[in-house]
Amino acid sequence: MSELYIRVAEDENEEPMEIPSEDDGTILLSSVAAQFPGACGLRYRNPESQCMRGVRLVEGVLHAPENDWGSLVYVVNYPKDNKRKMEEIDAASAVKVKRGFQKTSDLIVLGLPWKTTEQDLKDYFTTFGEVIMVQVKRDVKTGNSKGFGFVRFTEYETQTKVIAQRHMIDGRWCDCKLPNSKAFPDEPMRSRKIFVGRCTEDMTTDELRQYFMQYGEVTDVFIPKPFRAFAFVTFADDQVAQALCGEDLIIKGISVHISNAEPKHNNIHQLFPNFPGGSASLAAMFDRSQYQFPSSHV
């Protein structure tokens, strides 16, 4: 099939941009994300029903509705509140600068490709401003990268600019954030475990492990049985776990929400009002799953 160009826009009322298709008529999600950073899919308005429909996404490949893209304008999907979060980060950064002189902190860089070296990291971030320090975290025994690292800048303005956007490093999108210990210095050490909400029944422990390994070393994955639409993932490093908290991520085309794996019992009923057995039953499950799980559960 000859190359086609599909019209894609960030909003229905905005001027569309033409995105090239592949030889088989599909579109790579990476092609969309290259023009619309953070994009996780496409949707379109059905001419007959006037309802919005999602475009099928399989392993990073978008498939045309009924094998024909037609002349429709496709709208970009983002993880929940993604655009608003970017605006809030910019606004929050401006407020912090007004408070007076701000010292820079070590930023955690999540999702690094295994091949990325410290020199690669320095070369990339130097384009934003002067870099004081870079570090790729590696396994002590094997010397292999753990999939994340740290960077520190001279200027606070550079730090806020870097935090406010995603970064394409060695062919992979990476996130740069303040570790929780820096953002909230008065809080106690956080858990290495995260709570993954809105899971679907076809998600397996292996699939979750493979997905989250892009952010850092995963030591444990647990999906409760019977299925309860959530899972727990434990990282080797607590900073990776806490940096992901509050995020909405796309796994197998589904938006899942990441939060701390240690919710307070008095908030559980609000999170799961219809849980069988009531909040006491759910609290007991969290108590059992709060720390170590036997490897047989993985």
PDB file of C-alpha atoms in Angstrom:
ATOM      1  CA  MET A   1       0.000   0.000   0.000  1.00  0.00           C
ATOM      2  CA  SER A   2       1.327   3.458  -0.900  1.00  0.00           C
ATOM      3  CA  GLU A   3       2.148   5.882   1.882  1.00  0.00           C
ATOM      4  CA  LEU A   4      -0.838   7.847   3.178  1.00  0.00           C
ATOM      5  CA  TYR A   5      -0.985  10.924   5.338  1.00  0.00           C
ATOM      6  CA  ILE A   6      -3.515  10.955   8.162  1.00  0.00           C
ATOM      7  CA  ARG A   7      -4.873  14.225   9.511  1.00  0.00           C
ATOM      8  CA  VAL A   8      -4.260  14.504  13.265  1.00  0.00           C
ATOM      9  CA  ALA A   9      -5.005  17.400  15.626  1.00  0.00           C
ATOM     10  CA  GLU A  10      -4.665  18.039  19.344  1.00  0.00           C
ATOM     11  CA  ASP A  11      -8.277  19.233  19.423  1.00  0.00           C
ATOM     12  CA  GLU A  12     -11.226  18.981  17.038  1.00  0.00           C
ATOM     13  CA  ASN A  13     -11.234  22.755  16.534  1.00  0.00           C
ATOM     14  CA  GLU A  14      -7.509  23.059  15.807  1.00  0.00           C
ATOM     15  CA  GLU A  15      -5.755  22.904  12.453  1.00  0.00           C
ATOM     16  CA  PRO A  16      -4.671  19.283  11.810  1.00  0.00           C
ATOM     17  CA  MET A  17      -1.193  18.031  11.000  1.00  0.00           C
ATOM     18  CA  GLU A  18      -0.564  15.264   8.480  1.00  0.00           C
ATOM     19  CA  ILE A  19       1.125  12.150   9.931  1.00  0.00           C
ATOM     20  CA  PRO A  20       2.612   9.554   7.531  1.00  0.00           C
ATOM     21  CA  SER A  21       1.349   5.971   7.631  1.00  0.00           C
ATOM     22  CA  GLU A  22       3.414   2.804   7.288  1.00  0.00           C
ATOM     23  CA  ASP A  23       3.504   0.635   4.161  1.00  0.00           C
ATOM     24  CA  ASP A  24       0.674  -1.542   5.488  1.00  0.00           C
ATOM     25  CA  GLY A  25      -1.577   1.450   6.178  1.00  0.00           C
ATOM     26  CA  THR A  26      -1.066   1.487   9.949  1.00  0.00           C
ATOM     27  CA  ILE A  27       0.360   4.370  11.968  1.00  0.00           C
ATOM     28  CA  LEU A  28       3.034   4.028  14.637  1.00  0.00           C
ATOM     29  CA  LEU A  29       2.141   5.607  17.956  1.00  0.00           C
ATOM     30  CA  SER A  30       5.731   6.881  18.033  1.00  0.00           C
ATOM     31  CA  SER A  31       5.052   8.845  14.815  1.00  0.00           C
ATOM     32  CA  VAL A  32       2.135  10.582  16.538  1.00  0.00           C
ATOM     33  CA  ALA A  33       4.122  11.140  19.762  1.00  0.00           C
ATOM     34  CA  ALA A  34       6.974  12.694  17.783  1.00  0.00           C
ATOM     35  CA  GLN A  35       4.635  15.555  16.835  1.00  0.00           C
ATOM     36  CA  PHE A  36       2.427  15.443  19.955  1.00  0.00           C
ATOM     37  CA  PRO A  37       4.691  14.495  22.913  1.00  0.00           C
ATOM     38  CA  GLY A  38       2.895  12.389  25.502  1.00  0.00           C
ATOM     39  CA  ALA A  39       0.247  11.107  23.070  1.00  0.00           C
ATOM     40  CA  CYS A  40      -1.113   7.670  24.012  1.00  0.00           C
ATOM     41  CA  GLY A  41      -3.660   7.089  21.217  1.00  0.00           C
ATOM     42  CA  LEU A  42      -6.158   8.570  18.756  1.00  0.00           C
ATOM     43  CA  ARG A  43      -9.929   9.012  18.622  1.00  0.00           C
ATOM     44  CA  TYR A  44     -12.369  10.300  16.017  1.00  0.00           C
ATOM     45  CA  ARG A  45     -15.991  11.398  15.724  1.00  0.00           C
ATOM     46  CA  ASN A  46     -18.160   8.799  14.008  1.00  0.00           C
ATOM     47  CA  PRO A  47     -20.028  10.530  11.134  1.00  0.00           C
ATOM     48  CA  GLU A  48     -23.183   8.497  11.734  1.00  0.00           C
ATOM     49  CA  SER A  49     -23.575   8.459  15.516  1.00  0.00           C
ATOM     50  CA  GLN A  50     -21.588  11.685  16.146  1.00  0.00           C
ATOM     51  CA  CYS A  51     -19.978   9.880  19.110  1.00  0.00           C
ATOM     52  CA  MET A  52     -16.242   9.794  19.703  1.00  0.00           C
ATOM     53  CA  ARG A  53     -14.604   6.430  18.956  1.00  0.00           C
ATOM     54  CA  GLY A  54     -11.161   5.207  19.902  1.00  0.00           C
ATOM     55  CA  VAL A  55      -8.681   3.926  17.327  1.00  0.00           C
ATOM     56  CA  ARG A  56      -7.479   0.376  18.010  1.00  0.00           C
ATOM     57  CA  LEU A  57      -3.941   0.300  19.400  1.00  0.00           C
ATOM     58  CA  VAL A  58      -1.940  -2.951  19.433  1.00  0.00           C
ATOM     59  CA  GLU A  59       1.673  -2.983  20.669  1.00  0.00           C
ATOM     60  CA  GLY A  60       2.333   0.598  19.654  1.00  0.00           C
ATOM     61  CA  VAL A  61       0.603   0.326  16.260  1.00  0.00           C
ATOM     62  CA  LEU A  62      -2.634   2.205  15.405  1.00  0.00           C
ATOM     63  CA  HIS A  63      -5.020   0.439  13.011  1.00  0.00           C
ATOM     64  CA  ALA A  64      -7.431   2.249  10.688  1.00  0.00           C
ATOM     65  CA  PRO A  65     -11.154   1.973  11.516  1.00  0.00           C
ATOM     66  CA  GLU A  66     -12.637  -0.610   9.140  1.00  0.00           C
ATOM     67  CA  ASN A  67      -9.281  -0.607   7.289  1.00  0.00           C
ATOM     68  CA  ASP A  68      -9.760   2.934   5.969  1.00  0.00           C
ATOM     69  CA  TRP A  69      -8.539   6.151   7.567  1.00  0.00           C
ATOM     70  CA  GLY A  70     -10.718   8.181   5.197  1.00  0.00           C
ATOM     71  CA  SER A  71     -10.711  11.978   5.353  1.00  0.00           C
ATOM     72  CA  LEU A  72     -11.554  12.260   9.036  1.00  0.00           C
ATOM     73  CA  VAL A  73      -9.583  14.360  11.493  1.00  0.00           C
ATOM     74  CA  TYR A  74      -8.225  12.221  14.325  1.00  0.00           C
ATOM     75  CA  VAL A  75      -7.808  13.746  17.768  1.00  0.00           C
ATOM     76  CA  VAL A  76      -4.852  12.950  20.024  1.00  0.00           C
ATOM     77  CA  ASN A  77      -5.464  11.126  23.314  1.00  0.00           C
ATOM     78  CA  TYR A  78      -3.312  11.958  26.321  1.00  0.00           C
ATOM     79  CA  PRO A  79      -3.103  10.266  29.725  1.00  0.00           C
ATOM     80  CA  LYS A  80      -5.680  11.760  32.090  1.00  0.00           C
ATOM     81  CA  ASP A  81      -5.061  15.445  32.848  1.00  0.00           C
ATOM     82  CA  ASN A  82      -1.674  15.294  31.065  1.00  0.00           C
ATOM     83  CA  LYS A  83      -2.006  18.714  29.425  1.00  0.00           C
ATOM     84  CA  ARG A  84      -3.358  20.304  32.586  1.00  0.00           C
ATOM     85  CA  LYS A  85      -0.490  18.854  34.613  1.00  0.00           C
ATOM     86  CA  MET A  86       2.041  20.473  32.284  1.00  0.00           C
ATOM     87  CA  GLU A  87       0.351  23.854  32.764  1.00  0.00           C
ATOM     88  CA  GLU A  88       0.230  23.345  36.534  1.00  0.00           C
ATOM     89  CA  ILE A  89       3.939  22.498  36.617  1.00  0.00           C
ATOM     90  CA  ASP A  90       4.763  25.723  34.769  1.00  0.00           C
ATOM     91  CA  ALA A  91       2.586  27.756  37.147  1.00  0.00           C
ATOM     92  CA  ALA A  92       4.001  26.039  40.246  1.00  0.00           C
ATOM     93  CA  SER A  93       7.544  26.627  39.001  1.00  0.00           C
ATOM     94  CA  ALA A  94       6.831  30.344  38.608  1.00  0.00           C
ATOM     95  CA  VAL A  95       5.500  30.539  42.174  1.00  0.00           C
ATOM     96  CA  LYS A  96       8.573  28.804  43.582  1.00  0.00           C
ATOM     97  CA  VAL A  97      10.914  31.261  41.852  1.00  0.00           C
ATOM     98  CA  LYS A  98       9.064  34.184  43.477  1.00  0.00           C
ATOM     99  CA  ARG A  99       9.774  32.765  46.934  1.00  0.00           C
ATOM    100  CA  GLY A 100      13.408  33.722  46.605  1.00  0.00           C
ATOM    101  CA  PHE A 101      16.610  31.953  45.705  1.00  0.00           C
ATOM    102  CA  GLN A 102      16.034  28.294  44.963  1.00  0.00           C
ATOM    103  CA  LYS A 103      18.816  25.727  45.166  1.00  0.00           C
ATOM    104  CA  THR A 104      18.920  22.996  42.545  1.00  0.00           C
ATOM    105  CA  SER A 105      18.411  19.349  43.518  1.00  0.00           C
ATOM    106  CA  ASP A 106      19.339  15.980  42.093  1.00  0.00           C
ATOM    107  CA  LEU A 107      16.624  15.026  39.602  1.00  0.00           C
ATOM    108  CA  ILE A 108      15.745  11.393  38.992  1.00  0.00           C
ATOM    109  CA  VAL A 109      15.622  10.381  35.314  1.00  0.00           C
ATOM    110  CA  LEU A 110      13.184   7.483  34.772  1.00  0.00           C
ATOM    111  CA  GLY A 111      12.945   5.096  31.822  1.00  0.00           C
ATOM    112  CA  LEU A 112      16.545   5.225  30.598  1.00  0.00           C
ATOM    113  CA  PRO A 113      17.484   2.722  27.879  1.00  0.00           C
ATOM    114  CA  TRP A 114      19.871   0.062  29.175  1.00  0.00           C
ATOM    115  CA  LYS A 115      22.580   1.247  26.744  1.00  0.00           C
ATOM    116  CA  THR A 116      22.606   4.882  27.928  1.00  0.00           C
ATOM    117  CA  THR A 117      25.905   5.940  29.523  1.00  0.00           C
ATOM    118  CA  GLU A 118      26.671   8.840  31.817  1.00  0.00           C
ATOM    119  CA  GLN A 119      28.344  10.631  28.919  1.00  0.00           C
ATOM    120  CA  ASP A 120      25.189  10.172  26.816  1.00  0.00           C
ATOM    121  CA  LEU A 121      23.134  11.615  29.682  1.00  0.00           C
ATOM    122  CA  LYS A 122      25.460  14.584  30.088  1.00  0.00           C
ATOM    123  CA  ASP A 123      25.544  15.307  26.349  1.00  0.00           C
ATOM    124  CA  TYR A 124      21.736  15.357  26.230  1.00  0.00           C
ATOM    125  CA  PHE A 125      21.064  17.525  29.294  1.00  0.00           C
ATOM    126  CA  THR A 126      23.872  19.986  28.511  1.00  0.00           C
ATOM    127  CA  THR A 127      21.623  21.270  25.725  1.00  0.00           C
ATOM    128  CA  PHE A 128      19.351  22.711  28.461  1.00  0.00           C
ATOM    129  CA  GLY A 129      22.053  24.310  30.586  1.00  0.00           C
ATOM    130  CA  GLU A 130      25.207  23.695  32.616  1.00  0.00           C
ATOM    131  CA  VAL A 131      25.242  20.249  34.238  1.00  0.00           C
ATOM    132  CA  ILE A 132      26.922  19.756  37.618  1.00  0.00           C
ATOM    133  CA  MET A 133      26.489  15.988  37.938  1.00  0.00           C
ATOM    134  CA  VAL A 134      25.108  12.981  36.070  1.00  0.00           C
ATOM    135  CA  GLN A 135      24.861   9.387  37.271  1.00  0.00           C
ATOM    136  CA  VAL A 136      23.448   6.197  35.789  1.00  0.00           C
ATOM    137  CA  LYS A 137      22.485   3.753  38.559  1.00  0.00           C
ATOM    138  CA  ARG A 138      23.972   0.317  37.976  1.00  0.00           C
ATOM    139  CA  ASP A 139      23.753  -3.108  39.572  1.00  0.00           C
ATOM    140  CA  VAL A 140      26.698  -3.596  41.905  1.00  0.00           C
ATOM    141  CA  LYS A 141      27.258  -7.209  40.837  1.00  0.00           C
ATOM    142  CA  THR A 142      26.668  -7.081  37.076  1.00  0.00           C
ATOM    143  CA  GLY A 143      27.408  -3.449  36.308  1.00  0.00           C
ATOM    144  CA  ASN A 144      24.246  -3.301  34.180  1.00  0.00           C
ATOM    145  CA  SER A 145      22.091  -0.172  34.166  1.00  0.00           C
ATOM    146  CA  LYS A 146      19.019  -0.233  36.422  1.00  0.00           C
ATOM    147  CA  GLY A 147      17.082   1.905  33.929  1.00  0.00           C
ATOM    148  CA  PHE A 148      17.257   5.203  35.797  1.00  0.00           C
ATOM    149  CA  GLY A 149      19.771   7.824  36.812  1.00  0.00           C
ATOM    150  CA  PHE A 150      20.265  11.320  38.253  1.00  0.00           C
ATOM    151  CA  VAL A 151      21.169  14.752  36.931  1.00  0.00           C
ATOM    152  CA  ARG A 152      21.809  18.094  38.604  1.00  0.00           C
ATOM    153  CA  PHE A 153      21.966  21.532  37.008  1.00  0.00           C
ATOM    154  CA  THR A 154      23.677  24.772  37.990  1.00  0.00           C
ATOM    155  CA  GLU A 155      20.646  27.000  37.433  1.00  0.00           C
ATOM    156  CA  TYR A 156      17.237  26.527  39.080  1.00  0.00           C
ATOM    157  CA  GLU A 157      15.510  27.865  35.960  1.00  0.00           C
ATOM    158  CA  THR A 158      17.085  25.059  33.941  1.00  0.00           C
ATOM    159  CA  GLN A 159      15.839  22.503  36.465  1.00  0.00           C
ATOM    160  CA  THR A 160      12.229  23.725  36.249  1.00  0.00           C
ATOM    161  CA  LYS A 161      12.366  23.697  32.434  1.00  0.00           C
ATOM    162  CA  VAL A 162      13.647  20.118  32.379  1.00  0.00           C
ATOM    163  CA  ILE A 163      10.986  18.884  34.842  1.00  0.00           C
ATOM    164  CA  ALA A 164       8.202  20.466  32.774  1.00  0.00           C
ATOM    165  CA  GLN A 165       8.679  18.225  29.730  1.00  0.00           C
ATOM    166  CA  ARG A 166       9.371  14.668  28.622  1.00  0.00           C
ATOM    167  CA  HIS A 167      12.729  13.736  27.090  1.00  0.00           C
ATOM    168  CA  MET A 168      13.659  11.508  24.155  1.00  0.00           C
ATOM    169  CA  ILE A 169      16.959   9.896  25.184  1.00  0.00           C
ATOM    170  CA  ASP A 170      18.540   7.236  22.955  1.00  0.00           C
ATOM    171  CA  GLY A 171      15.195   6.566  21.266  1.00  0.00           C
ATOM    172  CA  ARG A 172      13.053   6.277  24.406  1.00  0.00           C
ATOM    173  CA  TRP A 173      10.774   8.761  26.190  1.00  0.00           C
ATOM    174  CA  CYS A 174      12.068   9.486  29.704  1.00  0.00           C
ATOM    175  CA  ASP A 175      10.701  11.504  32.627  1.00  0.00           C
ATOM    176  CA  CYS A 176      12.742  13.784  34.852  1.00  0.00           C
ATOM    177  CA  LYS A 177      11.394  14.491  38.351  1.00  0.00           C
ATOM    178  CA  LEU A 178      12.229  15.558  41.865  1.00  0.00           C
ATOM    179  CA  PRO A 179      12.600  12.461  44.061  1.00  0.00           C
ATOM    180  CA  ASN A 180      10.049  12.395  46.875  1.00  0.00           C
ATOM    181  CA  SER A 181      12.762  12.800  49.498  1.00  0.00           C
ATOM    182  CA  LYS A 182      13.638  16.183  47.942  1.00  0.00           C
ATOM    183  CA  ALA A 183      10.097  17.340  47.305  1.00  0.00           C
ATOM    184  CA  PHE A 184       8.933  16.470  50.844  1.00  0.00           C
ATOM    185  CA  PRO A 185      12.019  16.431  53.114  1.00  0.00           C
ATOM    186  CA  ASP A 186       9.953  16.229  56.318  1.00  0.00           C
ATOM    187  CA  GLU A 187       8.119  13.034  55.333  1.00  0.00           C
ATOM    188  CA  PRO A 188       9.371   9.579  56.381  1.00  0.00           C
ATOM    189  CA  MET A 189      10.978   7.176  53.925  1.00  0.00           C
ATOM    190  CA  ARG A 190       8.434   5.914  51.409  1.00  0.00           C
ATOM    191  CA  SER A 191       7.663   2.400  50.257  1.00  0.00           C
ATOM    192  CA  ARG A 192       9.261   0.745  47.244  1.00  0.00           C
ATOM    193  CA  LYS A 193       5.824  -0.627  46.347  1.00  0.00           C
ATOM    194  CA  ILE A 194       3.192   1.046  44.159  1.00  0.00           C
ATOM    195  CA  PHE A 195      -0.531   0.437  43.794  1.00  0.00           C
ATOM    196  CA  VAL A 196      -1.649   0.006  40.159  1.00  0.00           C
ATOM    197  CA  GLY A 197      -5.362   0.797  39.839  1.00  0.00           C
ATOM    198  CA  ARG A 198      -7.802   0.226  36.966  1.00  0.00           C
ATOM    199  CA  CYS A 199      -6.099  -2.990  35.808  1.00  0.00           C
ATOM    200  CA  THR A 200      -7.954  -5.301  33.440  1.00  0.00           C
ATOM    201  CA  GLU A 201      -8.292  -9.049  33.893  1.00  0.00           C
ATOM    202  CA  ASP A 202      -6.148  -9.853  30.841  1.00  0.00           C
ATOM    203  CA  MET A 203      -3.062  -8.179  32.345  1.00  0.00           C
ATOM    204  CA  THR A 204      -0.551 -10.731  33.636  1.00  0.00           C
ATOM    205  CA  THR A 205       2.233 -10.426  36.182  1.00  0.00           C
ATOM    206  CA  ASP A 206       4.824 -10.922  33.430  1.00  0.00           C
ATOM    207  CA  GLU A 207       3.306  -8.140  31.322  1.00  0.00           C
ATOM    208  CA  LEU A 208       3.265  -5.753  34.275  1.00  0.00           C
ATOM    209  CA  ARG A 209       6.846  -6.676  35.139  1.00  0.00           C
ATOM    210  CA  GLN A 210       8.028  -6.077  31.554  1.00  0.00           C
ATOM    211  CA  TYR A 211       6.228  -2.729  31.399  1.00  0.00           C
ATOM    212  CA  PHE A 212       7.537  -1.322  34.689  1.00  0.00           C
ATOM    213  CA  MET A 213      11.099  -2.551  34.091  1.00  0.00           C
ATOM    214  CA  GLN A 214      11.539   0.441  31.785  1.00  0.00           C
ATOM    215  CA  TYR A 215      11.529   2.655  34.875  1.00  0.00           C
ATOM    216  CA  GLY A 216      13.842   0.589  37.054  1.00  0.00           C
ATOM    217  CA  GLU A 217      14.541  -2.849  38.519  1.00  0.00           C
ATOM    218  CA  VAL A 218      11.316  -4.645  39.521  1.00  0.00           C
ATOM    219  CA  THR A 219      11.579  -7.112  42.415  1.00  0.00           C
ATOM    220  CA  ASP A 220       7.961  -8.217  42.811  1.00  0.00           C
ATOM    221  CA  VAL A 221       4.577  -8.124  41.035  1.00  0.00           C
ATOM    222  CA  PHE A 222       1.361  -9.235  42.725  1.00  0.00           C
ATOM    223  CA  ILE A 223      -2.173  -9.481  41.289  1.00  0.00           C
ATOM    224  CA  PRO A 224      -4.757 -10.449  43.964  1.00  0.00           C
ATOM    225  CA  LYS A 225      -6.952 -13.486  43.376  1.00  0.00           C
ATOM    226  CA  PRO A 226      -9.861 -13.371  42.854  1.00  0.00           C
ATOM    227  CA  PHE A 227      -9.261 -10.473  40.480  1.00  0.00           C
ATOM    228  CA  ARG A 228      -9.899  -7.038  42.060  1.00  0.00           C
ATOM    229  CA  ALA A 229      -8.889  -4.650  39.194  1.00  0.00           C
ATOM    230  CA  PHE A 230      -5.627  -3.636  40.857  1.00  0.00           C
ATOM    231  CA  ALA A 231      -2.089  -4.913  41.353  1.00  0.00           C
ATOM    232  CA  PHE A 232       1.065  -4.181  43.339  1.00  0.00           C
ATOM    233  CA  VAL A 233       4.522  -3.630  41.848  1.00  0.00           C
ATOM    234  CA  THR A 234       7.674  -3.405  43.969  1.00  0.00           C
ATOM    235  CA  PHE A 235      10.879  -1.719  42.776  1.00  0.00           C
ATOM    236  CA  ALA A 236      14.417  -2.183  44.041  1.00  0.00           C
ATOM    237  CA  ASP A 237      14.662   1.574  44.578  1.00  0.00           C
ATOM    238  CA  ASP A 238      12.055   3.536  46.558  1.00  0.00           C
ATOM    239  CA  GLN A 239      12.778   6.723  44.599  1.00  0.00           C
ATOM    240  CA  VAL A 240      11.591   5.106  41.370  1.00  0.00           C
ATOM    241  CA  ALA A 241       8.394   3.928  43.055  1.00  0.00           C
ATOM    242  CA  GLN A 242       7.583   7.306  44.559  1.00  0.00           C
ATOM    243  CA  ALA A 243       8.408   9.209  41.373  1.00  0.00           C
ATOM    244  CA  LEU A 244       5.644   7.242  39.609  1.00  0.00           C
ATOM    245  CA  CYS A 245       2.976   7.897  42.246  1.00  0.00           C
ATOM    246  CA  GLY A 246       0.156  10.065  40.958  1.00  0.00           C
ATOM    247  CA  GLU A 247       0.823   9.195  37.313  1.00  0.00           C
ATOM    248  CA  ASP A 248      -1.641   7.815  34.761  1.00  0.00           C
ATOM    249  CA  LEU A 249       0.128   5.300  32.516  1.00  0.00           C
ATOM    250  CA  ILE A 250      -1.043   3.384  29.436  1.00  0.00           C
ATOM    251  CA  ILE A 251      -0.665  -0.422  29.640  1.00  0.00           C
ATOM    252  CA  LYS A 252      -2.098  -2.556  26.831  1.00  0.00           C
ATOM    253  CA  GLY A 253      -4.136   0.437  25.698  1.00  0.00           C
ATOM    254  CA  ILE A 254      -5.678   0.943  29.171  1.00  0.00           C
ATOM    255  CA  SER A 255      -5.090   3.983  31.385  1.00  0.00           C
ATOM    256  CA  VAL A 256      -3.990   2.788  34.852  1.00  0.00           C
ATOM    257  CA  HIS A 257      -3.470   5.034  37.880  1.00  0.00           C
ATOM    258  CA  ILE A 258      -0.392   4.746  40.097  1.00  0.00           C
ATOM    259  CA  SER A 259      -0.515   5.580  43.785  1.00  0.00           C
ATOM    260  CA  ASN A 260       1.248   4.735  47.023  1.00  0.00           C
ATOM    261  CA  ALA A 261       0.728   1.119  48.085  1.00  0.00           C
ATOM    262  CA  GLU A 262       0.114   2.070  51.696  1.00  0.00           C
ATOM    263  CA  PRO A 263      -3.228   3.951  51.804  1.00  0.00           C
ATOM    264  CA  LYS A 264      -4.566   4.973  55.203  1.00  0.00           C
ATOM    265  CA  HIS A 265      -7.366   2.721  56.355  1.00  0.00           C
ATOM    266  CA  ASN A 266      -9.713   5.635  56.913  1.00  0.00           C
ATOM    267  CA  ASN A 267      -9.471   6.515  53.210  1.00  0.00           C
ATOM    268  CA  ILE A 268     -10.013   3.017  51.839  1.00  0.00           C
ATOM    269  CA  HIS A 269     -13.803   3.109  51.902  1.00  0.00           C
ATOM    270  CA  GLN A 270     -13.797   6.307  49.857  1.00  0.00           C
ATOM    271  CA  LEU A 271     -11.542   4.703  47.232  1.00  0.00           C
ATOM    272  CA  PHE A 272     -13.548   1.441  47.019  1.00  0.00           C
ATOM    273  CA  PRO A 273     -17.112   2.074  48.250  1.00  0.00           C
ATOM    274  CA  ASN A 274     -18.511  -1.109  46.652  1.00  0.00           C
ATOM    275  CA  PHE A 275     -15.765  -3.529  47.674  1.00  0.00           C
ATOM    276  CA  PRO A 276     -17.249  -6.904  48.793  1.00  0.00           C
ATOM    277  CA  GLY A 277     -17.019  -7.221  52.567  1.00  0.00           C
ATOM    278  CA  GLY A 278     -16.689  -3.483  53.120  1.00  0.00           C
ATOM    279  CA  SER A 279     -13.701  -1.359  54.067  1.00  0.00           C
ATOM    280  CA  ALA A 280     -12.584  -3.740  56.817  1.00  0.00           C
ATOM    281  CA  SER A 281     -12.134  -6.528  54.278  1.00  0.00           C
ATOM    282  CA  LEU A 282     -10.144  -4.296  51.953  1.00  0.00           C
ATOM    283  CA  ALA A 283      -8.049  -2.945  54.813  1.00  0.00           C
ATOM    284  CA  ALA A 284      -7.128  -6.499  55.746  1.00  0.00           C
ATOM    285  CA  MET A 285      -6.028  -7.166  52.168  1.00  0.00           C
ATOM    286  CA  PHE A 286      -3.803  -4.079  52.196  1.00  0.00           C
ATOM    287  CA  ASP A 287      -2.298  -5.186  55.510  1.00  0.00           C
ATOM    288  CA  ARG A 288      -1.426  -8.569  54.018  1.00  0.00           C
ATOM    289  CA  SER A 289       0.050  -7.043  50.869  1.00  0.00           C
ATOM    290  CA  GLN A 290       1.754  -4.015  52.370  1.00  0.00           C
ATOM    291  CA  TYR A 291       5.263  -5.373  52.526  1.00  0.00           C
ATOM    292  CA  GLN A 292       6.840  -8.660  51.353  1.00  0.00           C
ATOM    293  CA  PHE A 293       5.012 -11.245  49.275  1.00  0.00           C
ATOM    294  CA  PRO A 294       6.293 -14.795  48.798  1.00  0.00           C
ATOM    295  CA  SER A 295       7.859 -15.335  45.359  1.00  0.00           C
ATOM    296  CA  SER A 296       5.152 -17.934  44.652  1.00  0.00           C
ATOM    297  CA  HIS A 297       2.677 -15.080  44.127  1.00  0.00           C
ATOM    298  CA  VAL A 298       4.709 -13.696  41.208  1.00  0.00           C
TER     299      VAL A 298
END
